[in-house]
Short mmCIF file of C-alpha atoms and ligand atoms in Angstrom, two decimals:
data_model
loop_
_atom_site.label_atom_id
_atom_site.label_comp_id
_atom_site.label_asym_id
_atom_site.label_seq_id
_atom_site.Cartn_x
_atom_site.Cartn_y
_atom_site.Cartn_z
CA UNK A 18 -22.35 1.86 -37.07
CA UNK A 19 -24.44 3.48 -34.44
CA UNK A 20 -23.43 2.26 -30.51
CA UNK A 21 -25.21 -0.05 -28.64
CA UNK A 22 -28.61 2.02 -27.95
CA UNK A 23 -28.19 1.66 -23.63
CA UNK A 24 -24.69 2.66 -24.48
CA UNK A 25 -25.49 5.46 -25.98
CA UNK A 26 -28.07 6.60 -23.33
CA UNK A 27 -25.29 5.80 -20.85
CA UNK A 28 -23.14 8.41 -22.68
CA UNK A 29 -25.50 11.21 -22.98
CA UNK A 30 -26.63 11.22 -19.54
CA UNK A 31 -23.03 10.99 -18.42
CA UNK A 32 -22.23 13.95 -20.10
CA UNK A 33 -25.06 15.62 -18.74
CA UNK A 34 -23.90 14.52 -15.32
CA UNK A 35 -20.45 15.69 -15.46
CA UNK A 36 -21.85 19.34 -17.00
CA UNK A 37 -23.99 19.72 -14.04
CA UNK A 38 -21.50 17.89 -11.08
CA UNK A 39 -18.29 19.88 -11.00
CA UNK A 40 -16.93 18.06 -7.61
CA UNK A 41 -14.84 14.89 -8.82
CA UNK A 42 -16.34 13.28 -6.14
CA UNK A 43 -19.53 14.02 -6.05
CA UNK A 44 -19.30 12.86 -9.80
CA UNK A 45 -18.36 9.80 -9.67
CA UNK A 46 -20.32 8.77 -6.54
CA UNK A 47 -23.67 10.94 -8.06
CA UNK A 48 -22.74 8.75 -11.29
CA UNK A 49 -23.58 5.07 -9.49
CA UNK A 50 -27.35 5.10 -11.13
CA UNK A 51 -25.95 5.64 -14.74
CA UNK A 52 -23.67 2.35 -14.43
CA UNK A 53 -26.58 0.59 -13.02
CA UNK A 54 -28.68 1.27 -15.80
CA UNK A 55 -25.99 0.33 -18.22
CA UNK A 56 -25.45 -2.61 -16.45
CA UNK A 57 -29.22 -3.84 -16.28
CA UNK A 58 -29.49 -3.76 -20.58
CA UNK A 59 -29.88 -7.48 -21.51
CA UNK A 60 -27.94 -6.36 -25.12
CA UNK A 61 -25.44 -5.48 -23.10
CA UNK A 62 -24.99 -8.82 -21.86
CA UNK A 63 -25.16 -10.43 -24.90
CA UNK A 64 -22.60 -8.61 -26.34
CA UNK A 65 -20.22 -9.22 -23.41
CA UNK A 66 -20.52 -13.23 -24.12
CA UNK A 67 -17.97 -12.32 -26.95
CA UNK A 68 -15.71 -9.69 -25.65
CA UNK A 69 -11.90 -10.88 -25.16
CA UNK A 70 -8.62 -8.50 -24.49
CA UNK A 71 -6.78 -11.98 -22.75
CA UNK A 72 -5.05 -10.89 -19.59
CA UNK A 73 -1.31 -12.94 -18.93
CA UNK A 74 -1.33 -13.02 -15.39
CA UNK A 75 1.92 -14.63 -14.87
CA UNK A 76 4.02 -12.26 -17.64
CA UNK A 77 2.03 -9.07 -15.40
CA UNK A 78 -0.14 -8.23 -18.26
CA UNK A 79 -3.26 -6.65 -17.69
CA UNK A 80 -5.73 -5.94 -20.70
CA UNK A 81 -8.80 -3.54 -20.30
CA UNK A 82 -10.79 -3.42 -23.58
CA UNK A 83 -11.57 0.47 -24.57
CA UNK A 84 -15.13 1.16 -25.11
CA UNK A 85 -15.21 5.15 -24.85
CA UNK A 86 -13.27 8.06 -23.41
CA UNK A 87 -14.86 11.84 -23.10
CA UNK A 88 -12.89 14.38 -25.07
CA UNK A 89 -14.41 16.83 -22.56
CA UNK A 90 -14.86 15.28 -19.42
CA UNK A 91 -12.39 13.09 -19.43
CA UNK A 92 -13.77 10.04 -18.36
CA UNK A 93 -13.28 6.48 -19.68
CA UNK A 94 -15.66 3.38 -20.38
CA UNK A 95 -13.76 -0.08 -20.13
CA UNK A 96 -14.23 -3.81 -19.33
CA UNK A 97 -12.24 -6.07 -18.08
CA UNK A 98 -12.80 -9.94 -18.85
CA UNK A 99 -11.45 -12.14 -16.11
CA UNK A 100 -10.42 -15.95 -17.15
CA UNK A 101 -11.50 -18.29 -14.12
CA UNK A 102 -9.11 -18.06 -11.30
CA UNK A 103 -6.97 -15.17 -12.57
CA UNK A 104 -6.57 -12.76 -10.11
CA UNK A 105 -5.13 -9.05 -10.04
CA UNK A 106 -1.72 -8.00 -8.28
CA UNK A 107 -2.71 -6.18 -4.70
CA UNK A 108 -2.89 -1.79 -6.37
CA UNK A 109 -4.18 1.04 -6.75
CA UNK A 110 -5.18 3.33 -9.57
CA UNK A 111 -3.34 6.37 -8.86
CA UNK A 112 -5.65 8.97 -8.77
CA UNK A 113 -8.50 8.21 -10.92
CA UNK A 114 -11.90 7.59 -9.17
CA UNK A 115 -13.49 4.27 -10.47
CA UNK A 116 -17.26 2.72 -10.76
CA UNK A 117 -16.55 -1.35 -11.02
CA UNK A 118 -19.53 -2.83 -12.17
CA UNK A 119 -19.80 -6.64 -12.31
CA UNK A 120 -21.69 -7.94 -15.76
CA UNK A 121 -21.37 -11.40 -15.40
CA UNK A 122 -19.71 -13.89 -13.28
CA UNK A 123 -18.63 -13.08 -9.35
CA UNK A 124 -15.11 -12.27 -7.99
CA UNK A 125 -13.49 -11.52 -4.61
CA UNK A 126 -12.58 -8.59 -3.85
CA UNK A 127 -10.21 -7.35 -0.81
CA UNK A 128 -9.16 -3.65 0.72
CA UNK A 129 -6.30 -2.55 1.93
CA UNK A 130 -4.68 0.26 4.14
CA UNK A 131 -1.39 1.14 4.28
CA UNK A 132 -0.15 0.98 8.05
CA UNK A 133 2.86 3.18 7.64
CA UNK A 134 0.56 5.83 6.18
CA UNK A 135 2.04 6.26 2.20
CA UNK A 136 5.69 7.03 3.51
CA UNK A 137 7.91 4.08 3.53
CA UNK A 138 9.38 2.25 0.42
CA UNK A 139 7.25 -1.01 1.19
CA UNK A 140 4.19 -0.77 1.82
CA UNK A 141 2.89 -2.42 5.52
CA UNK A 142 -0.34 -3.31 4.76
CA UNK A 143 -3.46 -3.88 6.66
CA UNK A 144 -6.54 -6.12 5.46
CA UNK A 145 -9.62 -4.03 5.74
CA UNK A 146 -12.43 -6.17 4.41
CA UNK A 147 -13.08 -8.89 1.56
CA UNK A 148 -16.36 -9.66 0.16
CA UNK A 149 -17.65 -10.99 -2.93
CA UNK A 150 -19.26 -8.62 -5.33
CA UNK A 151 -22.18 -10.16 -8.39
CA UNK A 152 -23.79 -8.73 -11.13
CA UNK A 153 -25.21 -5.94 -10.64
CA UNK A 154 -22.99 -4.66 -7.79
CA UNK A 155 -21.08 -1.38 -8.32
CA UNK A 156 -17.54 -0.75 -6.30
CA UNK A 157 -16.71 2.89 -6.00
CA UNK A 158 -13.23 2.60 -6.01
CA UNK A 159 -11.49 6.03 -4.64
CA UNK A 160 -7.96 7.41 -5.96
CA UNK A 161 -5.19 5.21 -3.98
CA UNK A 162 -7.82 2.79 -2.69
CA UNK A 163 -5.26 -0.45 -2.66
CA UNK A 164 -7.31 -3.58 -3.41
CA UNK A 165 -6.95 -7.11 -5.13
CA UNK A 166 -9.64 -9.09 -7.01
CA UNK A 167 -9.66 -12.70 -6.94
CA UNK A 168 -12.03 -14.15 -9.94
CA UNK A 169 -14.10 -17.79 -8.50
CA UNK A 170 -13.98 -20.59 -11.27
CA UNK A 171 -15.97 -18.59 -14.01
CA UNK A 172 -15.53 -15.91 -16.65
CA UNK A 173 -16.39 -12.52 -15.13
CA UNK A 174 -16.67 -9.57 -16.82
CA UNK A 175 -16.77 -6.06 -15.21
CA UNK A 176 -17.86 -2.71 -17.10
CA UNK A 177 -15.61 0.21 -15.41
CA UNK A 178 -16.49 3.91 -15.57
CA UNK A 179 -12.81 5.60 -14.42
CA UNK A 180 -12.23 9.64 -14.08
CA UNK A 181 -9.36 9.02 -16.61
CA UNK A 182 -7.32 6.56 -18.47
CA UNK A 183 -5.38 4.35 -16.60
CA UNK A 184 -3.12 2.69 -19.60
CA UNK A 185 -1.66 6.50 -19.16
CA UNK A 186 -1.58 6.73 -15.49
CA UNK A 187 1.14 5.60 -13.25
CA UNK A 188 -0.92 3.41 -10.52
CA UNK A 189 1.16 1.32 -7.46
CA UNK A 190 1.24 -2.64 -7.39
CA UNK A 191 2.63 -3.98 -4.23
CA UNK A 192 4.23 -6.98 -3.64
CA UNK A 193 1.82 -9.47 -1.34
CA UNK A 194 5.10 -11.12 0.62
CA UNK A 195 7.04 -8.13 1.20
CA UNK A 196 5.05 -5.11 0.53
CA UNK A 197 7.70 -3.79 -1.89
CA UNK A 198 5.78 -0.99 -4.46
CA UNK A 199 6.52 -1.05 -8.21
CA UNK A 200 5.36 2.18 -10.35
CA UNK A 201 3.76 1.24 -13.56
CA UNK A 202 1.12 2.20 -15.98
CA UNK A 203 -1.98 0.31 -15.34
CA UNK A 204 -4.05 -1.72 -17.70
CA UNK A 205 -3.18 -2.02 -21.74
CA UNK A 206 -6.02 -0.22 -23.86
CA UNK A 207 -7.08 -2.08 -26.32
CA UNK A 208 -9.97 -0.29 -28.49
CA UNK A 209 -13.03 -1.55 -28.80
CA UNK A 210 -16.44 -0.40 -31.08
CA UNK A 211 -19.20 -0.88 -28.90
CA UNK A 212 -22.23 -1.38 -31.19
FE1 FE2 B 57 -8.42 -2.31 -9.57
#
């Protein structure tokens, strides 16, 4: 079955992106109007009333469902449906750049620095902002960026563009009390046909 037709379009002109932008950077941040105009397709929504890859918070089980990864360029289409209240541990995503795009629903999210500058076995962090982020809005979420999202009392459902696949990639959670840093892969993959 063909893909979703804005999905599609969302592919191709990704590609197209990547072949021209060389600079990881400069990709991912040149790729924020792509992810908007994915985000803005009404089918898009309606298809996302029905996606489900449960998270179990309290077991530390994070599910992203799979919608895509580029054989060539390497990057990697998820979502990530968020049960009301469920929140994320405080980490990073090693170093994969990230677009987070919010679909539906609203969440909190909050930034971190690490005061001891990467070097000691817990982590002394520093609160750099928290704001709320609504459909529509699109986090550009830098390698090592540490951050936590805390969902309000509704489904949300973001639509992440990633520089890689994080269910391979060892990212950092960090404990909130003490600061102490557990290695782990991040998010299970769980495939998904978008169509
Ligand atoms: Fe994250």
């Amino acid at each position: 079955m063909p893909r979703l037709a804005a999905f599609q379009t969302f592919i191709d002109a990704m590609r197209a992106h990547c072949a021209r932008e060389a600079d990881i950077e400069r990709r991912y941040r040149g790729a924020v109007p792509h992810l908007e105009a994915l985000l803005a397709d009404p089918a898009l929504r309606e298809r996302a009333a029905a996606w489900g890859a449960p998270n179990e918070p309290e077991r530390g089980i994070y599910r992203n469902l799979l919608f895509y990864e580029d054989a060539d360029y390497g990057f990697v289409v998820n979502a990530l449906v968020k049960e009301p209240r469920h929140q994320t541990p405080i980490h990073d995503h090693g170093p994969i750049w990230t677009l987070y795009g919010v679909l539906d629903g609203a969440e909190r999210v909050a930034r971190y620095r690490r005061r001891d500058e990467g070097r000691g076995e817990r982590a002394d962090l520093e609160l750099l902002d928290d704001h709320w982020v609504r459909p529509g809005f699109i986090d550009v979420v830098p390698p090592f960026d540490i951050h936590v999202e805390y969902n309000g009392d509704h489904r949300t459902v973001g639509v992440i563009v990633r520089s890689g696949n994080v269910g391979r990639t060892p990212q950092s959670w960090f404990d909130a009390a003490d600061g102490r840093i557990t290695r782990r892969l991040g998010p299970d993959q769980v495939p998904h046909e978008l169509v």
